[in-house]
Each structure stands twice: as C-alpha cells, then as structure tokens.
Amino acid sequence: MKGKDKRLAELRDAIPEITPGEARALLAAGQASLVDVREPDEVAQGSPAGAERIVRGFLELRIEDRVTDKERPLLLLCAGGVRSLFAAENVRRLGYGDVRSVAGGFQRWKAEGLPVEVPKMLTAPERERYARHILMPEVGEAGQLALGRSRVLLIGAGGLGSPAALYLAAAGVGHIGIIDDDVVDRSNLQRQVLHTDASVSQPKVESAARTLHGINPLVEVRGIQQRLDSSNVEEVFAGYDVVLDGSDNFPTRYLVNDACVKLELPNVHGSVFRFEGQASVFWPTYPGRRGPCYRCLYPEPPPPAMAPSCAEAGVLGVLPGIVGLLEAIEVVKILLGIGDPLVGRLLHYDALAQRFDEFRLDPDPDCAYCAPGRPFPGYVDYQGFCAGP
Amino acid sequence: MARVTVQLPSVLSIVVGDERRLTVEAESLAAALEQLIERWPGLRGHLFDEAGSFREHVLCFHNQTSTRWLPSLDVPLAEGDVVTILQAVSGG
C-alpha cells in the first residue's frame, strides 16, 4: 500500500464526509460555509453556486479572512473528494470545530444536477499583473474583479489627473474616461507626467490614452476632447461610478459638484496652489456618513483678483503628484468599499512645512444643492458665477 | 489671554509675506483675527466682505472645526488652540 493510500484511509476515519446533496441543503439554509479548494483553471469551468473559492495552496493563509465563524460547519470541496480530505485536516488545526469533506467532490455535485455557477475570474496574466493586490484580503481576487468592472471619470489630464490616471490604470480600473479639450504645452511637462516631450501640441487625451495603454493594455481608456459644460455634463458623466476632479478652474469645479450631487456620484476633490493642496470627497449620499458638497464648503468662488491661478502664481511640479495620488487612493477605496473615505473631512497638505492637517467639514443644512429633500435647482452660468460682481 | 497658533494659506502671502505660522495672544477667535488685521490691514478685505461677513470662499477652523456655521466668531480660545485660515484654490 502506498503511503498516500494509507494516509487517505486514516483521514477518511478522522474527517467526516458529507454528500453534495446534504452540503447544498446546509449551504442553502445558511447553516454552513462551502469552500471550493480547486485550482483556478478548474474553478473557471464551474463551481458550486454560493461557494467561497480559495485555492488549496493559499487555504490556510486566507480562510480565516473569508470564513470567520469557526463553530459553523465548514465544508470543503475539490474535484473528487481527495484533496479536500487533506485540506480538511490542516484547516482543523486552525481551530475550525466542524470540518467536513464533500464526498465525490465537484464531479458528483455536477452529476447530481446541483446548482453550478461559472464565476468571473481573473485570467492568468491578470493574476500575475495584480498579484500584490490579490495577496491582500482587503482586495483579493473579488476586489480586483470589482476594480476591473469599475468606471472612473477624470476631469482633466493635467497636474492632478496625470498621477491619478497612471496609478488607476496600473491598479486595473477597467474603464478610465478622461475629459480635457486642451493640447499638451511644453510648460505642462514640469508636472503633467502623463505626457512626454514628443506629445507637445497633441491633444492631451490622445497622449494620455497612449501612456495609459503602455502601462496597462488591459484597461479601456476613453478620451473625450471636449470642454465640460452644462450642456454635455450629464451625457459625459453617464455610466461612471466615481468622478475625480482634477480641473484647473472654478467654473468647472462648481459644475462638477452640481452634476455629481444631482447624479449622486462621489466627487473626489483635489486642488493645488503653489506649495499647498487640498483633498476631500464630496458625496452627500455616502451611506456611511452625511458629508458636505463643494458648495457647502465654498458657497461662492473667490473674486478673481483674490484667487490667482497656477498659471499666474505657479505651482511646485511635484505637489499635484501628492494630491492627485491622494485622490487616486480615495477612488480605489470607494470602488473597493474599504477604509474610511474623506467624506466630511478636508485634508490640507503644506509641502514647505511637510505637514498634513485634517479638518472636519459639516454639510450646510440649507444647501440649495445637497440638503436632503431639495429639488435640484438646475445648472447655472458657471463662467458668470465665477467672474465676480 | 490664551496663546494660540495661527496658520495662514500661501495664497495670502501677498498680504502677510512669509509669516504664515505665528503665535498670538487673544481671548477669542474674533480678537485673534482683529490682531492679524491690525498687523496686516490688507487682510481684512481678504477675510471679510464689505458687509463685514466672513467671505464664502475662505474657511476658518478653530482646531479641527469649521467656524462657517457658528453664529459669530466670538468663540473663546484656550491655550494651545490652533486657528487655521484656508481659501478655495482652483489649481489642478
């Protein structure tokens, strides 16, 4: 008798087995967890509906994050009921009190006509590319798939949009829209790292798409070479999950705010001036906490004389790198549903002092745009609104 | 009198120069702001409009809390408090 067979006989005595039908009944009643421990290429052909999927090689490392109740019956399933026996013994040692192996495995499950689903899975190249994400339980394969299904719209392919776009593409956000009507100017290159010297005079959205495809050809990039205004904003925003505001002027910032409030989209805000930056998330309908919109923070824009632009006053080239990436992190957190977003919080960064300060932001209870129960008051003449008295 | 730290944004450096983090002694937030205006009279127009209301593109924080929705700036200050002025900036 081979050592393997001897060991299997011992395991059959030690580990209780359960039929696929019984396993399905317990799972359907919410009285057990079912974990499919087969390899990704096997699972890609089909897996029991409602099962967790943790490849056996990572089972001990990941199961405690996915199956937290150690008293509940834990049912392990492989292809034929052998690997699940070996796996069960190890999982028991982690403290699971009632571990059972599904007899006959997935072959019998399928033969008995029990419900099967073909889970959307990462391909092998995707698994390789996103390996450092997948290792973290906060992302994992499910999170990476969620990023791949996500659609993020960047307002501007400039100083803030550049770093954000690079990292969102690298992170595997499936669809990135970028709206910018401008062309690349050599004076942009000190901070707008999406573009290269060779792309001077070319449309920014074309240069951006080229760079992003170079980083991650799996990502779909939609370049929109238009100026955002009241007439196109809802059409442009349609279908996106999150908007990242990297615009460089007040009229666009108020327009982005108003459209995001109306469409209930999270508006991830960043703005910079010389050596300082601000970041927040304006999302009044965030389920976790009631926060303000941009208008609650700044009901009116500054008179132009009191608000020089970066073109007039300058900006440290590295600064939008920091602030744009703070925005990108907020986007990824929102898409994954992890962590605490900057809703109701303003992060202020001072590069010269090298310090971050955080401030609490309360919503205006009477805000004409975001106060609950108010009808949307409509878009305004944003150029006129920001031109001062 | 409480000794408090005042932080000013670089967009106001046209008025206050490089002195953007300073210590003042004042009993209230309003008094602290008045001291700053006494020193840099041009600051008044940046913080208050013609009617004397705090400008809507400027934020004032007493420690971490915005003063926007307070009925007045007559807020007592405590030793070690931080008053921060920020302003909307549009750069991107």
PDB file of N, CA and C in Angstrom, chain A residues 132-206:
ATOM      1  N   ARG A 132       0.193  41.529  -6.244  1.00  0.00           N
ATOM      2  CA  ARG A 132       0.369  42.210  -4.950  1.00  0.00           C
ATOM      3  C   ARG A 132      -0.953  42.732  -4.392  1.00  0.00           C
ATOM      4  N   HIS A 133      -1.911  42.983  -5.274  1.00  0.00           N
ATOM      5  CA  HIS A 133      -3.254  43.335  -4.800  1.00  0.00           C
ATOM      6  C   HIS A 133      -3.963  42.110  -4.244  1.00  0.00           C
ATOM      7  N   ILE A 134      -3.867  41.020  -5.012  1.00  0.00           N
ATOM      8  CA  ILE A 134      -4.651  39.827  -4.682  1.00  0.00           C
ATOM      9  C   ILE A 134      -4.214  39.252  -3.343  1.00  0.00           C
ATOM     10  N   LEU A 135      -2.937  39.464  -3.006  1.00  0.00           N
ATOM     11  CA  LEU A 135      -2.432  38.953  -1.729  1.00  0.00           C
ATOM     12  C   LEU A 135      -3.143  39.576  -0.535  1.00  0.00           C
ATOM     13  N   MET A 136      -3.656  40.786  -0.712  1.00  0.00           N
ATOM     14  CA  MET A 136      -4.265  41.478   0.432  1.00  0.00           C
ATOM     15  C   MET A 136      -5.742  41.114   0.526  1.00  0.00           C
ATOM     16  N   PRO A 137      -6.179  40.640   1.690  1.00  0.00           N
ATOM     17  CA  PRO A 137      -7.586  40.247   1.810  1.00  0.00           C
ATOM     18  C   PRO A 137      -8.551  41.403   1.539  1.00  0.00           C
ATOM     19  N   GLU A 138      -8.100  42.659   1.748  1.00  0.00           N
ATOM     20  CA  GLU A 138      -8.996  43.809   1.503  1.00  0.00           C
ATOM     21  C   GLU A 138      -9.268  43.974   0.010  1.00  0.00           C
ATOM     22  N   VAL A 139      -8.406  43.416  -0.832  1.00  0.00           N
ATOM     23  CA  VAL A 139      -8.641  43.471  -2.281  1.00  0.00           C
ATOM     24  C   VAL A 139      -8.992  42.052  -2.747  1.00  0.00           C
ATOM     25  N   GLY A 140      -8.000  41.181  -2.780  1.00  0.00           N
ATOM     26  CA  GLY A 140      -8.261  39.806  -3.185  1.00  0.00           C
ATOM     27  C   GLY A 140      -8.721  39.720  -4.628  1.00  0.00           C
ATOM     28  N   GLU A 141      -9.051  38.530  -5.061  1.00  0.00           N
ATOM     29  CA  GLU A 141      -9.495  38.364  -6.446  1.00  0.00           C
ATOM     30  C   GLU A 141     -10.828  39.069  -6.681  1.00  0.00           C
ATOM     31  N   ALA A 142     -11.727  39.000  -5.684  1.00  0.00           N
ATOM     32  CA  ALA A 142     -13.036  39.646  -5.852  1.00  0.00           C
ATOM     33  C   ALA A 142     -12.866  41.153  -5.995  1.00  0.00           C
ATOM     34  N   GLY A 143     -11.980  41.754  -5.192  1.00  0.00           N
ATOM     35  CA  GLY A 143     -11.752  43.195  -5.273  1.00  0.00           C
ATOM     36  C   GLY A 143     -11.130  43.585  -6.598  1.00  0.00           C
ATOM     37  N   GLN A 144     -10.195  42.776  -7.051  1.00  0.00           N
ATOM     38  CA  GLN A 144      -9.550  43.076  -8.325  1.00  0.00           C
ATOM     39  C   GLN A 144     -10.558  42.997  -9.471  1.00  0.00           C
ATOM     40  N   LEU A 145     -11.442  42.012  -9.388  1.00  0.00           N
ATOM     41  CA  LEU A 145     -12.502  41.914 -10.405  1.00  0.00           C
ATOM     42  C   LEU A 145     -13.415  43.136 -10.337  1.00  0.00           C
ATOM     43  N   ALA A 146     -13.682  43.599  -9.103  1.00  0.00           N
ATOM     44  CA  ALA A 146     -14.535  44.794  -8.944  1.00  0.00           C
ATOM     45  C   ALA A 146     -13.849  46.016  -9.566  1.00  0.00           C
ATOM     46  N   LEU A 147     -12.549  46.147  -9.358  1.00  0.00           N
ATOM     47  CA  LEU A 147     -11.828  47.267  -9.996  1.00  0.00           C
ATOM     48  C   LEU A 147     -11.946  47.161 -11.514  1.00  0.00           C
ATOM     49  N   GLY A 148     -11.838  45.945 -12.011  1.00  0.00           N
ATOM     50  CA  GLY A 148     -11.916  45.730 -13.456  1.00  0.00           C
ATOM     51  C   GLY A 148     -13.279  46.091 -14.042  1.00  0.00           C
ATOM     52  N   ARG A 149     -14.315  45.986 -13.221  1.00  0.00           N
ATOM     53  CA  ARG A 149     -15.671  46.337 -13.687  1.00  0.00           C
ATOM     54  C   ARG A 149     -15.957  47.826 -13.520  1.00  0.00           C
ATOM     55  N   SER A 150     -15.038  48.553 -12.866  1.00  0.00           N
ATOM     56  CA  SER A 150     -15.321  49.938 -12.473  1.00  0.00           C
ATOM     57  C   SER A 150     -15.038  50.926 -13.593  1.00  0.00           C
ATOM     58  N   ARG A 151     -15.738  52.036 -13.497  1.00  0.00           N
ATOM     59  CA  ARG A 151     -15.588  53.106 -14.491  1.00  0.00           C
ATOM     60  C   ARG A 151     -15.348  54.418 -13.742  1.00  0.00           C
ATOM     61  N   VAL A 152     -14.213  55.018 -14.012  1.00  0.00           N
ATOM     62  CA  VAL A 152     -13.817  56.252 -13.332  1.00  0.00           C
ATOM     63  C   VAL A 152     -13.634  57.343 -14.373  1.00  0.00           C
ATOM     64  N   LEU A 153     -14.194  58.516 -14.082  1.00  0.00           N
ATOM     65  CA  LEU A 153     -14.045  59.651 -14.996  1.00  0.00           C
ATOM     66  C   LEU A 153     -13.095  60.681 -14.390  1.00  0.00           C
ATOM     67  N   LEU A 154     -12.059  61.012 -15.133  1.00  0.00           N
ATOM     68  CA  LEU A 154     -11.118  62.033 -14.688  1.00  0.00           C
ATOM     69  C   LEU A 154     -11.448  63.351 -15.382  1.00  0.00           C
ATOM     70  N   ILE A 155     -11.615  64.405 -14.576  1.00  0.00           N
ATOM     71  CA  ILE A 155     -11.828  65.735 -15.142  1.00  0.00           C
ATOM     72  C   ILE A 155     -10.452  66.368 -15.279  1.00  0.00           C
ATOM     73  N   GLY A 156      -9.941  66.371 -16.485  1.00  0.00           N
ATOM     74  CA  GLY A 156      -8.638  66.970 -16.737  1.00  0.00           C
ATOM     75  C   GLY A 156      -7.520  65.948 -16.770  1.00  0.00           C
ATOM     76  N   ALA A 157      -6.660  66.088 -17.774  1.00  0.00           N
ATOM     77  CA  ALA A 157      -5.455  65.254 -17.881  1.00  0.00           C
ATOM     78  C   ALA A 157      -4.251  66.126 -17.584  1.00  0.00           C
ATOM     79  N   GLY A 158      -4.357  66.887 -16.469  1.00  0.00           N
ATOM     80  CA  GLY A 158      -3.319  67.834 -16.119  1.00  0.00           C
ATOM     81  C   GLY A 158      -2.490  67.366 -14.937  1.00  0.00           C
ATOM     82  N   GLY A 159      -2.191  68.310 -14.042  1.00  0.00           N
ATOM     83  CA  GLY A 159      -1.303  68.011 -12.921  1.00  0.00           C
ATOM     84  C   GLY A 159      -1.867  66.978 -11.971  1.00  0.00           C
ATOM     85  N   LEU A 160      -3.153  67.072 -11.645  1.00  0.00           N
ATOM     86  CA  LEU A 160      -3.781  66.106 -10.734  1.00  0.00           C
ATOM     87  C   LEU A 160      -4.196  64.843 -11.475  1.00  0.00           C
ATOM     88  N   GLY A 161      -4.766  65.035 -12.675  1.00  0.00           N
ATOM     89  CA  GLY A 161      -5.249  63.887 -13.443  1.00  0.00           C
ATOM     90  C   GLY A 161      -4.125  62.953 -13.861  1.00  0.00           C
ATOM     91  N   SER A 162      -2.924  63.519 -14.109  1.00  0.00           N
ATOM     92  CA  SER A 162      -1.817  62.685 -14.590  1.00  0.00           C
ATOM     93  C   SER A 162      -1.430  61.586 -13.603  1.00  0.00           C
ATOM     94  N   PRO A 163      -1.025  61.931 -12.383  1.00  0.00           N
ATOM     95  CA  PRO A 163      -0.618  60.858 -11.465  1.00  0.00           C
ATOM     96  C   PRO A 163      -1.784  59.927 -11.152  1.00  0.00           C
ATOM     97  N   ALA A 164      -2.974  60.508 -11.021  1.00  0.00           N
ATOM     98  CA  ALA A 164      -4.132  59.672 -10.691  1.00  0.00           C
ATOM     99  C   ALA A 164      -4.372  58.659 -11.806  1.00  0.00           C
ATOM    100  N   ALA A 165      -4.334  59.122 -13.059  1.00  0.00           N
ATOM    101  CA  ALA A 165      -4.591  58.222 -14.186  1.00  0.00           C
ATOM    102  C   ALA A 165      -3.545  57.116 -14.254  1.00  0.00           C
ATOM    103  N   LEU A 166      -2.272  57.476 -14.045  1.00  0.00           N
ATOM    104  CA  LEU A 166      -1.212  56.462 -14.115  1.00  0.00           C
ATOM    105  C   LEU A 166      -1.478  55.332 -13.131  1.00  0.00           C
ATOM    106  N   TYR A 167      -1.785  55.706 -11.893  1.00  0.00           N
ATOM    107  CA  TYR A 167      -1.952  54.672 -10.863  1.00  0.00           C
ATOM    108  C   TYR A 167      -3.293  53.953 -10.971  1.00  0.00           C
ATOM    109  N   LEU A 168      -4.326  54.642 -11.416  1.00  0.00           N
ATOM    110  CA  LEU A 168      -5.611  53.943 -11.563  1.00  0.00           C
ATOM    111  C   LEU A 168      -5.529  52.928 -12.695  1.00  0.00           C
ATOM    112  N   ALA A 169      -4.809  53.295 -13.765  1.00  0.00           N
ATOM    113  CA  ALA A 169      -4.613  52.334 -14.859  1.00  0.00           C
ATOM    114  C   ALA A 169      -3.776  51.157 -14.373  1.00  0.00           C
ATOM    115  N   ALA A 170      -2.698  51.461 -13.671  1.00  0.00           N
ATOM    116  CA  ALA A 170      -1.837  50.382 -13.172  1.00  0.00           C
ATOM    117  C   ALA A 170      -2.611  49.467 -12.221  1.00  0.00           C
ATOM    118  N   ALA A 171      -3.530  50.067 -11.449  1.00  0.00           N
ATOM    119  CA  ALA A 171      -4.292  49.294 -10.467  1.00  0.00           C
ATOM    120  C   ALA A 171      -5.351  48.410 -11.120  1.00  0.00           C
ATOM    121  N   GLY A 172      -5.620  48.640 -12.398  1.00  0.00           N
ATOM    122  CA  GLY A 172      -6.572  47.781 -13.088  1.00  0.00           C
ATOM    123  C   GLY A 172      -8.007  48.266 -13.067  1.00  0.00           C
ATOM    124  N   VAL A 173      -8.210  49.591 -12.892  1.00  0.00           N
ATOM    125  CA  VAL A 173      -9.569  50.133 -13.055  1.00  0.00           C
ATOM    126  C   VAL A 173      -9.963  49.905 -14.513  1.00  0.00           C
ATOM    127  N   GLY A 174     -11.057  49.195 -14.727  1.00  0.00           N
ATOM    128  CA  GLY A 174     -11.341  48.664 -16.061  1.00  0.00           C
ATOM    129  C   GLY A 174     -11.579  49.690 -17.136  1.00  0.00           C
ATOM    130  N   HIS A 175     -12.232  50.793 -16.772  1.00  0.00           N
ATOM    131  CA  HIS A 175     -12.537  51.827 -17.763  1.00  0.00           C
ATOM    132  C   HIS A 175     -12.179  53.179 -17.160  1.00  0.00           C
ATOM    133  N   ILE A 176     -11.327  53.920 -17.848  1.00  0.00           N
ATOM    134  CA  ILE A 176     -10.952  55.260 -17.408  1.00  0.00           C
ATOM    135  C   ILE A 176     -11.351  56.236 -18.498  1.00  0.00           C
ATOM    136  N   GLY A 177     -12.260  57.142 -18.142  1.00  0.00           N
ATOM    137  CA  GLY A 177     -12.622  58.220 -19.060  1.00  0.00           C
ATOM    138  C   GLY A 177     -11.832  59.461 -18.668  1.00  0.00           C
ATOM    139  N   ILE A 178     -11.364  60.202 -19.653  1.00  0.00           N
ATOM    140  CA  ILE A 178     -10.635  61.453 -19.377  1.00  0.00           C
ATOM    141  C   ILE A 178     -11.198  62.531 -20.275  1.00  0.00           C
ATOM    142  N   ILE A 179     -11.711  63.589 -19.646  1.00  0.00           N
ATOM    143  CA  ILE A 179     -12.202  64.705 -20.451  1.00  0.00           C
ATOM    144  C   ILE A 179     -11.249  65.883 -20.314  1.00  0.00           C
ATOM    145  N   ASP A 180     -10.787  66.372 -21.449  1.00  0.00           N
ATOM    146  CA  ASP A 180      -9.875  67.516 -21.486  1.00  0.00           C
ATOM    147  C   ASP A 180      -9.863  68.015 -22.928  1.00  0.00           C
ATOM    148  N   ASP A 181     -10.059  69.307 -23.119  1.00  0.00           N
ATOM    149  CA  ASP A 181     -10.119  69.812 -24.501  1.00  0.00           C
ATOM    150  C   ASP A 181      -8.789  70.415 -24.936  1.00  0.00           C
ATOM    151  N   ASP A 182      -7.788  70.322 -24.068  1.00  0.00           N
ATOM    152  CA  ASP A 182      -6.548  71.055 -24.285  1.00  0.00           C
ATOM    153  C   ASP A 182      -5.521  70.212 -25.056  1.00  0.00           C
ATOM    154  N   VAL A 183      -4.483  70.881 -25.539  1.00  0.00           N
ATOM    155  CA  VAL A 183      -3.337  70.184 -26.128  1.00  0.00           C
ATOM    156  C   VAL A 183      -2.141  70.337 -25.180  1.00  0.00           C
ATOM    157  N   VAL A 184      -1.175  69.443 -25.345  1.00  0.00           N
ATOM    158  CA  VAL A 184      -0.010  69.449 -24.460  1.00  0.00           C
ATOM    159  C   VAL A 184       0.886  70.641 -24.805  1.00  0.00           C
ATOM    160  N   ASP A 185       1.219  71.399 -23.762  1.00  0.00           N
ATOM    161  CA  ASP A 185       2.125  72.526 -23.907  1.00  0.00           C
ATOM    162  C   ASP A 185       3.417  72.162 -23.171  1.00  0.00           C
ATOM    163  N   ARG A 186       4.540  72.658 -23.683  1.00  0.00           N
ATOM    164  CA  ARG A 186       5.806  72.270 -23.028  1.00  0.00           C
ATOM    165  C   ARG A 186       5.821  72.680 -21.553  1.00  0.00           C
ATOM    166  N   SER A 187       5.137  73.768 -21.211  1.00  0.00           N
ATOM    167  CA  SER A 187       5.114  74.213 -19.806  1.00  0.00           C
ATOM    168  C   SER A 187       4.289  73.275 -18.916  1.00  0.00           C
ATOM    169  N   ASN A 188       3.563  72.346 -19.511  1.00  0.00           N
ATOM    170  CA  ASN A 188       2.797  71.357 -18.721  1.00  0.00           C
ATOM    171  C   ASN A 188       3.713  70.261 -18.170  1.00  0.00           C
ATOM    172  N   LEU A 189       4.822  70.019 -18.860  1.00  0.00           N
ATOM    173  CA  LEU A 189       5.578  68.781 -18.617  1.00  0.00           C
ATOM    174  C   LEU A 189       6.295  68.773 -17.266  1.00  0.00           C
ATOM    175  N   GLN A 190       6.396  69.930 -16.613  1.00  0.00           N
ATOM    176  CA  GLN A 190       7.036  70.025 -15.288  1.00  0.00           C
ATOM    177  C   GLN A 190       6.204  69.275 -14.245  1.00  0.00           C
ATOM    178  N   ARG A 191       4.948  68.964 -14.530  1.00  0.00           N
ATOM    179  CA  ARG A 191       4.100  68.280 -13.537  1.00  0.00           C
ATOM    180  C   ARG A 191       3.111  67.281 -14.158  1.00  0.00           C
ATOM    181  N   GLN A 192       2.799  67.429 -15.437  1.00  0.00           N
ATOM    182  CA  GLN A 192       1.745  66.588 -16.033  1.00  0.00           C
ATOM    183  C   GLN A 192       2.401  65.345 -16.632  1.00  0.00           C
ATOM    184  N   VAL A 193       2.685  64.382 -15.770  1.00  0.00           N
ATOM    185  CA  VAL A 193       3.579  63.277 -16.115  1.00  0.00           C
ATOM    186  C   VAL A 193       2.945  62.217 -17.031  1.00  0.00           C
ATOM    187  N   LEU A 194       1.696  62.433 -17.412  1.00  0.00           N
ATOM    188  CA  LEU A 194       1.102  61.554 -18.438  1.00  0.00           C
ATOM    189  C   LEU A 194       1.726  61.822 -19.800  1.00  0.00           C
ATOM    190  N   HIS A 195       2.228  63.037 -19.987  1.00  0.00           N
ATOM    191  CA  HIS A 195       2.641  63.479 -21.317  1.00  0.00           C
ATOM    192  C   HIS A 195       4.170  63.532 -21.430  1.00  0.00           C
ATOM    193  N   THR A 196       4.629  63.426 -22.658  1.00  0.00           N
ATOM    194  CA  THR A 196       6.071  63.454 -22.902  1.00  0.00           C
ATOM    195  C   THR A 196       6.414  64.606 -23.838  1.00  0.00           C
ATOM    196  N   ASP A 197       7.683  64.858 -23.960  1.00  0.00           N
ATOM    197  CA  ASP A 197       8.113  65.931 -24.845  1.00  0.00           C
ATOM    198  C   ASP A 197       7.622  65.693 -26.270  1.00  0.00           C
ATOM    199  N   ALA A 198       7.545  64.421 -26.638  1.00  0.00           N
ATOM    200  CA  ALA A 198       7.117  64.096 -28.004  1.00  0.00           C
ATOM    201  C   ALA A 198       5.636  64.388 -28.221  1.00  0.00           C
ATOM    202  N   SER A 199       4.867  64.556 -27.142  1.00  0.00           N
ATOM    203  CA  SER A 199       3.433  64.800 -27.326  1.00  0.00           C
ATOM    204  C   SER A 199       3.061  66.274 -27.260  1.00  0.00           C
ATOM    205  N   VAL A 200       4.043  67.160 -27.215  1.00  0.00           N
ATOM    206  CA  VAL A 200       3.747  68.598 -27.232  1.00  0.00           C
ATOM    207  C   VAL A 200       2.935  68.923 -28.491  1.00  0.00           C
ATOM    208  N   SER A 201       1.903  69.726 -28.307  1.00  0.00           N
ATOM    209  CA  SER A 201       0.964  70.163 -29.360  1.00  0.00           C
ATOM    210  C   SER A 201      -0.094  69.124 -29.703  1.00  0.00           C
ATOM    211  N   GLN A 202       0.000  67.924 -29.134  1.00  0.00           N
ATOM    212  CA  GLN A 202      -1.027  66.912 -29.413  1.00  0.00           C
ATOM    213  C   GLN A 202      -2.147  67.022 -28.381  1.00  0.00           C
ATOM    214  N   PRO A 203      -3.346  66.559 -28.722  1.00  0.00           N
ATOM    215  CA  PRO A 203      -4.423  66.573 -27.718  1.00  0.00           C
ATOM    216  C   PRO A 203      -4.003  65.779 -26.475  1.00  0.00           C
ATOM    217  N   LYS A 204      -4.304  66.352 -25.300  1.00  0.00           N
ATOM    218  CA  LYS A 204      -3.920  65.687 -24.053  1.00  0.00           C
ATOM    219  C   LYS A 204      -4.575  64.316 -23.913  1.00  0.00           C
ATOM    220  N   VAL A 205      -5.821  64.191 -24.369  1.00  0.00           N
ATOM    221  CA  VAL A 205      -6.492  62.904 -24.176  1.00  0.00           C
ATOM    222  C   VAL A 205      -5.843  61.810 -25.029  1.00  0.00           C
ATOM    223  N   GLU A 206      -5.318  62.209 -26.179  1.00  0.00           N
ATOM    224  CA  GLU A 206      -4.628  61.198 -27.017  1.00  0.00           C
ATOM    225  C   GLU A 206      -3.309  60.788 -26.383  1.00  0.00           C
TER     226      GLU A 206
END
